[in-house]
Amino acid sequence: MPELPEVETTRRGIEPHAVGRRVVRLAVHEPRLRWPVAPAMRRQVAGQRILAIGRRAKYLLFELERGTLLLHLGMSGSLRVLPAATARTPHDHVDVVLDSGQSLRFNDPRRFGSLHYTAGPAHEHPSLAPEPFDRRFNAEYLWSITRRRRVAIKQLLMNSHLVVGVGNIYANEALFRARIRPQRQARSLTRAEAARLVRAVRTVLRAAIRVGGTTLRDYVGADGAAGYFRQKLFVYERAKQACRICRAQVRHLNQGQRSSYYCPTCQT
Ligand SMILES: [Zn+2]
């Protein structure tokens, strides 16, 4: 199985052949990889120049002019540089044909590899977004993705292209603990607030996991909130009730068709 070192070796091997070249054609001979290769990808990728080839964990990232092609080698995949006319062998599933007359040929007998295209920066692709317990989800990361974004911080927190797995209930509770109002523009966060929010997200999720692990039968569907965890909520579904910290009345608002709750005193 290609591990990180093999993927990096592949990256270095193909880099001199691919960077600066234009993709003449993306030929998908077998779209049934781990996830189906989207038919639109041929059109999206064709004609674009390869600006750089990066790597993120075990993904190869082809940075193109208007987006990023993400290749995962899976359990048994390999990528070789060949003259484009070279006859295909079994398990040659994809050819990235370059204007040099060469092809980047993806071979994968077990077909656990995957190929995705994203029009945005690579880190916004769902399969690359970090989970809250991932080391990559840190204050620096949260701070950097909030720059220049006018979207409300709560909606950013629930955007699975940026971080995976923060549901509505947890986003509300984490923002309370971090003392940040859910409707604040993401770009208004300070570094200190970003750091608090990362800690708060983890604290809230950890608490829910702990409770979920011991009182599984108390689970009550909807938002996946355990009955026991619900008793410990500071703001979620507590509109007009007294804040547990300062006794001010908890407020409610709708954001992107999801309910948000906050304390007007504790959160700024
Ligand atoms: Zn309060």
mmCIF file with all atom_site columns, N, CA and C in Angstrom, residues 173-226:
data_model
loop_
_atom_site.group_PDB
_atom_site.id
_atom_site.type_symbol
_atom_site.label_atom_id
_atom_site.label_alt_id
_atom_site.label_comp_id
_atom_site.label_asym_id
_atom_site.label_entity_id
_atom_site.label_seq_id
_atom_site.pdbx_PDB_ins_code
_atom_site.Cartn_x
_atom_site.Cartn_y
_atom_site.Cartn_z
_atom_site.occupancy
_atom_site.B_iso_or_equiv
_atom_site.pdbx_formal_charge
_atom_site.auth_seq_id
_atom_site.auth_comp_id
_atom_site.auth_asym_id
_atom_site.auth_atom_id
_atom_site.pdbx_PDB_model_num
ATOM 1   N N  . GLU A 1 173 ? -23.033 25.627 20.951 1.00 0.00 ? 173 GLU A N  1
ATOM 2   C CA . GLU A 1 173 ? -22.428 25.490 22.274 1.00 0.00 ? 173 GLU A CA 1
ATOM 3   C C  . GLU A 1 173 ? -20.960 25.931 22.283 1.00 0.00 ? 173 GLU A C  1
ATOM 4   N N  . ALA A 1 174 ? -20.259 25.607 21.214 1.00 0.00 ? 174 ALA A N  1
ATOM 5   C CA . ALA A 1 174 ? -18.845 25.988 21.144 1.00 0.00 ? 174 ALA A CA 1
ATOM 6   C C  . ALA A 1 174 ? -18.707 27.503 21.083 1.00 0.00 ? 174 ALA A C  1
ATOM 7   N N  . LEU A 1 175 ? -19.574 28.165 20.335 1.00 0.00 ? 175 LEU A N  1
ATOM 8   C CA . LEU A 1 175 ? -19.507 29.624 20.236 1.00 0.00 ? 175 LEU A CA 1
ATOM 9   C C  . LEU A 1 175 ? -19.825 30.267 21.582 1.00 0.00 ? 175 LEU A C  1
ATOM 10  N N  . PHE A 1 176 ? -20.738 29.650 22.318 1.00 0.00 ? 176 PHE A N  1
ATOM 11  C CA . PHE A 1 176 ? -21.010 30.176 23.660 1.00 0.00 ? 176 PHE A CA 1
ATOM 12  C C  . PHE A 1 176 ? -19.752 30.079 24.530 1.00 0.00 ? 176 PHE A C  1
ATOM 13  N N  . ARG A 1 177 ? -19.160 28.914 24.538 1.00 0.00 ? 177 ARG A N  1
ATOM 14  C CA . ARG A 1 177 ? -17.958 28.721 25.371 1.00 0.00 ? 177 ARG A CA 1
ATOM 15  C C  . ARG A 1 177 ? -16.818 29.633 24.955 1.00 0.00 ? 177 ARG A C  1
ATOM 16  N N  . ALA A 1 178 ? -16.751 29.925 23.655 1.00 0.00 ? 178 ALA A N  1
ATOM 17  C CA . ALA A 1 178 ? -15.682 30.799 23.159 1.00 0.00 ? 178 ALA A CA 1
ATOM 18  C C  . ALA A 1 178 ? -16.049 32.275 23.295 1.00 0.00 ? 178 ALA A C  1
ATOM 19  N N  . ARG A 1 179 ? -17.276 32.548 23.743 1.00 0.00 ? 179 ARG A N  1
ATOM 20  C CA . ARG A 1 179 ? -17.785 33.903 23.970 1.00 0.00 ? 179 ARG A CA 1
ATOM 21  C C  . ARG A 1 179 ? -17.850 34.732 22.678 1.00 0.00 ? 179 ARG A C  1
ATOM 22  N N  . ILE A 1 180 ? -18.242 34.038 21.590 1.00 0.00 ? 180 ILE A N  1
ATOM 23  C CA . ILE A 1 180 ? -18.356 34.698 20.284 1.00 0.00 ? 180 ILE A CA 1
ATOM 24  C C  . ILE A 1 180 ? -19.795 34.567 19.790 1.00 0.00 ? 180 ILE A C  1
ATOM 25  N N  . ARG A 1 181 ? -20.403 35.663 19.358 1.00 0.00 ? 181 ARG A N  1
ATOM 26  C CA . ARG A 1 181 ? -21.770 35.590 18.835 1.00 0.00 ? 181 ARG A CA 1
ATOM 27  C C  . ARG A 1 181 ? -21.794 34.856 17.495 1.00 0.00 ? 181 ARG A C  1
ATOM 28  N N  . PRO A 1 182 ? -22.805 34.013 17.278 1.00 0.00 ? 182 PRO A N  1
ATOM 29  C CA . PRO A 1 182 ? -22.838 33.212 16.046 1.00 0.00 ? 182 PRO A CA 1
ATOM 30  C C  . PRO A 1 182 ? -22.935 34.040 14.770 1.00 0.00 ? 182 PRO A C  1
ATOM 31  N N  . GLN A 1 183 ? -23.497 35.238 14.857 1.00 0.00 ? 183 GLN A N  1
ATOM 32  C CA . GLN A 1 183 ? -23.701 36.038 13.643 1.00 0.00 ? 183 GLN A CA 1
ATOM 33  C C  . GLN A 1 183 ? -22.510 36.923 13.284 1.00 0.00 ? 183 GLN A C  1
ATOM 34  N N  . ARG A 1 184 ? -21.462 36.879 14.085 1.00 0.00 ? 184 ARG A N  1
ATOM 35  C CA . ARG A 1 184 ? -20.282 37.680 13.762 1.00 0.00 ? 184 ARG A CA 1
ATOM 36  C C  . ARG A 1 184 ? -19.697 37.274 12.416 1.00 0.00 ? 184 ARG A C  1
ATOM 37  N N  . GLN A 1 185 ? -19.250 38.258 11.643 1.00 0.00 ? 185 GLN A N  1
ATOM 38  C CA . GLN A 1 185 ? -18.565 37.918 10.399 1.00 0.00 ? 185 GLN A CA 1
ATOM 39  C C  . GLN A 1 185 ? -17.285 37.163 10.735 1.00 0.00 ? 185 GLN A C  1
ATOM 40  N N  . ALA A 1 186 ? -17.058 36.100 9.982  1.00 0.00 ? 186 ALA A N  1
ATOM 41  C CA . ALA A 1 186 ? -15.885 35.259 10.264 1.00 0.00 ? 186 ALA A CA 1
ATOM 42  C C  . ALA A 1 186 ? -14.604 36.090 10.303 1.00 0.00 ? 186 ALA A C  1
ATOM 43  N N  . ARG A 1 187 ? -14.504 37.038 9.368  1.00 0.00 ? 187 ARG A N  1
ATOM 44  C CA . ARG A 1 187 ? -13.267 37.810 9.253  1.00 0.00 ? 187 ARG A CA 1
ATOM 45  C C  . ARG A 1 187 ? -13.017 38.744 10.439 1.00 0.00 ? 187 ARG A C  1
ATOM 46  N N  . SER A 1 188 ? -14.035 38.910 11.308 1.00 0.00 ? 188 SER A N  1
ATOM 47  C CA . SER A 1 188 ? -13.857 39.806 12.450 1.00 0.00 ? 188 SER A CA 1
ATOM 48  C C  . SER A 1 188 ? -13.181 39.110 13.636 1.00 0.00 ? 188 SER A C  1
ATOM 49  N N  . LEU A 1 189 ? -13.012 37.796 13.549 1.00 0.00 ? 189 LEU A N  1
ATOM 50  C CA . LEU A 1 189 ? -12.386 37.086 14.669 1.00 0.00 ? 189 LEU A CA 1
ATOM 51  C C  . LEU A 1 189 ? -10.921 37.499 14.841 1.00 0.00 ? 189 LEU A C  1
ATOM 52  N N  . THR A 1 190 ? -10.527 37.597 16.096 1.00 0.00 ? 190 THR A N  1
ATOM 53  C CA . THR A 1 190 ? -9.111  37.845 16.376 1.00 0.00 ? 190 THR A CA 1
ATOM 54  C C  . THR A 1 190 ? -8.417  36.488 16.487 1.00 0.00 ? 190 THR A C  1
ATOM 55  N N  . ARG A 1 191 ? -7.107  36.530 16.518 1.00 0.00 ? 191 ARG A N  1
ATOM 56  C CA . ARG A 1 191 ? -6.355  35.281 16.691 1.00 0.00 ? 191 ARG A CA 1
ATOM 57  C C  . ARG A 1 191 ? -6.725  34.613 18.015 1.00 0.00 ? 191 ARG A C  1
ATOM 58  N N  . ALA A 1 192 ? -6.886  35.436 19.046 1.00 0.00 ? 192 ALA A N  1
ATOM 59  C CA . ALA A 1 192 ? -7.221  34.889 20.367 1.00 0.00 ? 192 ALA A CA 1
ATOM 60  C C  . ALA A 1 192 ? -8.588  34.206 20.325 1.00 0.00 ? 192 ALA A C  1
ATOM 61  N N  . GLU A 1 193 ? -9.523  34.821 19.612 1.00 0.00 ? 193 GLU A N  1
ATOM 62  C CA . GLU A 1 193 ? -10.854 34.210 19.511 1.00 0.00 ? 193 GLU A CA 1
ATOM 63  C C  . GLU A 1 193 ? -10.815 32.915 18.708 1.00 0.00 ? 193 GLU A C  1
ATOM 64  N N  . ALA A 1 194 ? -10.018 32.908 17.654 1.00 0.00 ? 194 ALA A N  1
ATOM 65  C CA . ALA A 1 194 ? -9.884  31.678 16.866 1.00 0.00 ? 194 ALA A CA 1
ATOM 66  C C  . ALA A 1 194 ? -9.334  30.551 17.737 1.00 0.00 ? 194 ALA A C  1
ATOM 67  N N  . ALA A 1 195 ? -8.363  30.882 18.561 1.00 0.00 ? 195 ALA A N  1
ATOM 68  C CA . ALA A 1 195 ? -7.772  29.880 19.450 1.00 0.00 ? 195 ALA A CA 1
ATOM 69  C C  . ALA A 1 195 ? -8.807  29.379 20.468 1.00 0.00 ? 195 ALA A C  1
ATOM 70  N N  . ARG A 1 196 ? -9.589  30.305 21.024 1.00 0.00 ? 196 ARG A N  1
ATOM 71  C CA . ARG A 1 196 ? -10.626 29.910 21.986 1.00 0.00 ? 196 ARG A CA 1
ATOM 72  C C  . ARG A 1 196 ? -11.655 29.007 21.327 1.00 0.00 ? 196 ARG A C  1
ATOM 73  N N  . LEU A 1 197 ? -12.007 29.348 20.087 1.00 0.00 ? 197 LEU A N  1
ATOM 74  C CA . LEU A 1 197 ? -13.049 28.598 19.403 1.00 0.00 ? 197 LEU A CA 1
ATOM 75  C C  . LEU A 1 197 ? -12.602 27.168 19.078 1.00 0.00 ? 197 LEU A C  1
ATOM 76  N N  . VAL A 1 198 ? -11.360 27.020 18.684 1.00 0.00 ? 198 VAL A N  1
ATOM 77  C CA . VAL A 1 198 ? -10.847 25.676 18.415 1.00 0.00 ? 198 VAL A CA 1
ATOM 78  C C  . VAL A 1 198 ? -10.924 24.827 19.694 1.00 0.00 ? 198 VAL A C  1
ATOM 79  N N  . ARG A 1 199 ? -10.495 25.415 20.794 1.00 0.00 ? 199 ARG A N  1
ATOM 80  C CA . ARG A 1 199 ? -10.548 24.687 22.077 1.00 0.00 ? 199 ARG A CA 1
ATOM 81  C C  . ARG A 1 199 ? -11.988 24.361 22.447 1.00 0.00 ? 199 ARG A C  1
ATOM 82  N N  . ALA A 1 200 ? -12.888 25.322 22.227 1.00 0.00 ? 200 ALA A N  1
ATOM 83  C CA . ALA A 1 200 ? -14.293 25.137 22.608 1.00 0.00 ? 200 ALA A CA 1
ATOM 84  C C  . ALA A 1 200 ? -14.951 24.030 21.784 1.00 0.00 ? 200 ALA A C  1
ATOM 85  N N  . VAL A 1 201 ? -14.655 23.999 20.495 1.00 0.00 ? 201 VAL A N  1
ATOM 86  C CA . VAL A 1 201 ? -15.235 22.957 19.633 1.00 0.00 ? 201 VAL A CA 1
ATOM 87  C C  . VAL A 1 201 ? -14.831 21.579 20.146 1.00 0.00 ? 201 VAL A C  1
ATOM 88  N N  . ARG A 1 202 ? -13.554 21.454 20.467 1.00 0.00 ? 202 ARG A N  1
ATOM 89  C CA . ARG A 1 202 ? -13.066 20.151 20.950 1.00 0.00 ? 202 ARG A CA 1
ATOM 90  C C  . ARG A 1 202 ? -13.684 19.803 22.304 1.00 0.00 ? 202 ARG A C  1
ATOM 91  N N  . THR A 1 203 ? -13.770 20.785 23.182 1.00 0.00 ? 203 THR A N  1
ATOM 92  C CA . THR A 1 203 ? -14.328 20.537 24.509 1.00 0.00 ? 203 THR A CA 1
ATOM 93  C C  . THR A 1 203 ? -15.772 20.045 24.398 1.00 0.00 ? 203 THR A C  1
ATOM 94  N N  . VAL A 1 204 ? -16.553 20.732 23.587 1.00 0.00 ? 204 VAL A N  1
ATOM 95  C CA . VAL A 1 204 ? -17.971 20.385 23.442 1.00 0.00 ? 204 VAL A CA 1
ATOM 96  C C  . VAL A 1 204 ? -18.124 18.991 22.833 1.00 0.00 ? 204 VAL A C  1
ATOM 97  N N  . LEU A 1 205 ? -17.352 18.715 21.794 1.00 0.00 ? 205 LEU A N  1
ATOM 98  C CA . LEU A 1 205 ? -17.468 17.406 21.148 1.00 0.00 ? 205 LEU A CA 1
ATOM 99  C C  . LEU A 1 205 ? -16.993 16.287 22.067 1.00 0.00 ? 205 LEU A C  1
ATOM 100 N N  . ARG A 1 206 ? -15.922 16.568 22.792 1.00 0.00 ? 206 ARG A N  1
ATOM 101 C CA . ARG A 1 206 ? -15.405 15.560 23.714 1.00 0.00 ? 206 ARG A CA 1
ATOM 102 C C  . ARG A 1 206 ? -16.438 15.233 24.792 1.00 0.00 ? 206 ARG A C  1
ATOM 103 N N  . ALA A 1 207 ? -17.069 16.289 25.297 1.00 0.00 ? 207 ALA A N  1
ATOM 104 C CA . ALA A 1 207 ? -18.092 16.088 26.333 1.00 0.00 ? 207 ALA A CA 1
ATOM 105 C C  . ALA A 1 207 ? -19.251 15.257 25.782 1.00 0.00 ? 207 ALA A C  1
ATOM 106 N N  . ALA A 1 208 ? -19.662 15.557 24.563 1.00 0.00 ? 208 ALA A N  1
ATOM 107 C CA . ALA A 1 208 ? -20.779 14.826 23.969 1.00 0.00 ? 208 ALA A CA 1
ATOM 108 C C  . ALA A 1 208 ? -20.410 13.370 23.718 1.00 0.00 ? 208 ALA A C  1
ATOM 109 N N  . ILE A 1 209 ? -19.191 13.159 23.282 1.00 0.00 ? 209 ILE A N  1
ATOM 110 C CA . ILE A 1 209 ? -18.743 11.783 23.019 1.00 0.00 ? 209 ILE A CA 1
ATOM 111 C C  . ILE A 1 209 ? -18.703 10.994 24.322 1.00 0.00 ? 209 ILE A C  1
ATOM 112 N N  . ARG A 1 210 ? -18.197 11.637 25.359 1.00 0.00 ? 210 ARG A N  1
ATOM 113 C CA . ARG A 1 210 ? -18.098 10.980 26.667 1.00 0.00 ? 210 ARG A CA 1
ATOM 114 C C  . ARG A 1 210 ? -19.477 10.561 27.155 1.00 0.00 ? 210 ARG A C  1
ATOM 115 N N  . VAL A 1 211 ? -20.403 11.495 27.065 1.00 0.00 ? 211 VAL A N  1
ATOM 116 C CA . VAL A 1 211 ? -21.763 11.212 27.519 1.00 0.00 ? 211 VAL A CA 1
ATOM 117 C C  . VAL A 1 211 ? -22.422 10.168 26.619 1.00 0.00 ? 211 VAL A C  1
ATOM 118 N N  . GLY A 1 212 ? -22.225 10.349 25.311 1.00 0.00 ? 212 GLY A N  1
ATOM 119 C CA . GLY A 1 212 ? -22.803 9.406  24.361 1.00 0.00 ? 212 GLY A CA 1
ATOM 120 C C  . GLY A 1 212 ? -22.318 7.995  24.615 1.00 0.00 ? 212 GLY A C  1
ATOM 121 N N  . GLY A 1 213 ? -21.088 7.887  25.050 1.00 0.00 ? 213 GLY A N  1
ATOM 122 C CA . GLY A 1 213 ? -20.520 6.573  25.304 1.00 0.00 ? 213 GLY A CA 1
ATOM 123 C C  . GLY A 1 213 ? -21.123 5.903  26.522 1.00 0.00 ? 213 GLY A C  1
ATOM 124 N N  . THR A 1 214 ? -21.638 6.667  27.449 1.00 0.00 ? 214 THR A N  1
ATOM 125 C CA . THR A 1 214 ? -22.150 6.060  28.675 1.00 0.00 ? 214 THR A CA 1
ATOM 126 C C  . THR A 1 214 ? -23.668 6.029  28.733 1.00 0.00 ? 214 THR A C  1
ATOM 127 N N  . THR A 1 215 ? -24.341 6.875  27.981 1.00 0.00 ? 215 THR A N  1
ATOM 128 C CA . THR A 1 215 ? -25.804 6.887  28.047 1.00 0.00 ? 215 THR A CA 1
ATOM 129 C C  . THR A 1 215 ? -26.415 6.787  26.655 1.00 0.00 ? 215 THR A C  1
ATOM 130 N N  . LEU A 1 216 ? -25.931 5.819  25.917 1.00 0.00 ? 216 LEU A N  1
ATOM 131 C CA . LEU A 1 216 ? -26.351 5.668  24.536 1.00 0.00 ? 216 LEU A CA 1
ATOM 132 C C  . LEU A 1 216 ? -27.858 5.540  24.393 1.00 0.00 ? 216 LEU A C  1
ATOM 133 N N  . ARG A 1 217 ? -28.491 4.868  25.351 1.00 0.00 ? 217 ARG A N  1
ATOM 134 C CA . ARG A 1 217 ? -29.942 4.646  25.221 1.00 0.00 ? 217 ARG A CA 1
ATOM 135 C C  . ARG A 1 217 ? -30.735 5.928  25.427 1.00 0.00 ? 217 ARG A C  1
ATOM 136 N N  . ASP A 1 218 ? -30.074 6.974  25.906 1.00 0.00 ? 218 ASP A N  1
ATOM 137 C CA . ASP A 1 218 ? -30.771 8.248  26.086 1.00 0.00 ? 218 ASP A CA 1
ATOM 138 C C  . ASP A 1 218 ? -30.768 9.110  24.827 1.00 0.00 ? 218 ASP A C  1
ATOM 139 N N  . TYR A 1 219 ? -30.146 8.594  23.775 1.00 0.00 ? 219 TYR A N  1
ATOM 140 C CA . TYR A 1 219 ? -30.083 9.387  22.542 1.00 0.00 ? 219 TYR A CA 1
ATOM 141 C C  . TYR A 1 219 ? -31.473 9.693  22.009 1.00 0.00 ? 219 TYR A C  1
ATOM 142 N N  . VAL A 1 220 ? -31.652 10.933 21.561 1.00 0.00 ? 220 VAL A N  1
ATOM 143 C CA . VAL A 1 220 ? -32.997 11.342 21.148 1.00 0.00 ? 220 VAL A CA 1
ATOM 144 C C  . VAL A 1 220 ? -33.059 11.903 19.732 1.00 0.00 ? 220 VAL A C  1
ATOM 145 N N  . GLY A 1 221 ? -32.422 11.248 18.808 1.00 0.00 ? 221 GLY A N  1
ATOM 146 C CA . GLY A 1 221 ? -32.544 11.605 17.396 1.00 0.00 ? 221 GLY A CA 1
ATOM 147 C C  . GLY A 1 221 ? -32.223 13.047 17.055 1.00 0.00 ? 221 GLY A C  1
ATOM 148 N N  . ALA A 1 222 ? -33.087 13.669 16.298 1.00 0.00 ? 222 ALA A N  1
ATOM 149 C CA . ALA A 1 222 ? -32.972 15.058 15.827 1.00 0.00 ? 222 ALA A CA 1
ATOM 150 C C  . ALA A 1 222 ? -31.534 15.452 15.554 1.00 0.00 ? 222 ALA A C  1
ATOM 151 N N  . ASP A 1 223 ? -30.961 16.244 16.412 1.00 0.00 ? 223 ASP A N  1
ATOM 152 C CA . ASP A 1 223 ? -29.600 16.728 16.222 1.00 0.00 ? 223 ASP A CA 1
ATOM 153 C C  . ASP A 1 223 ? -28.564 15.740 16.755 1.00 0.00 ? 223 ASP A C  1
ATOM 154 N N  . GLY A 1 224 ? -29.027 14.573 17.195 1.00 0.00 ? 224 GLY A N  1
ATOM 155 C CA . GLY A 1 224 ? -28.087 13.599 17.732 1.00 0.00 ? 224 GLY A CA 1
ATOM 156 C C  . GLY A 1 224 ? -27.654 13.929 19.147 1.00 0.00 ? 224 GLY A C  1
ATOM 157 N N  . ALA A 1 225 ? -28.438 14.789 19.803 1.00 0.00 ? 225 ALA A N  1
ATOM 158 C CA . ALA A 1 225 ? -28.067 15.182 21.162 1.00 0.00 ? 225 ALA A CA 1
ATOM 159 C C  . ALA A 1 225 ? -28.576 14.152 22.160 1.00 0.00 ? 225 ALA A C  1
ATOM 160 N N  . ALA A 1 226 ? -27.705 13.729 23.035 1.00 0.00 ? 226 ALA A N  1
ATOM 161 C CA . ALA A 1 226 ? -28.131 12.794 24.058 1.00 0.00 ? 226 ALA A CA 1
ATOM 162 C C  . ALA A 1 226 ? -28.972 13.517 25.091 1.00 0.00 ? 226 ALA A C  1
#
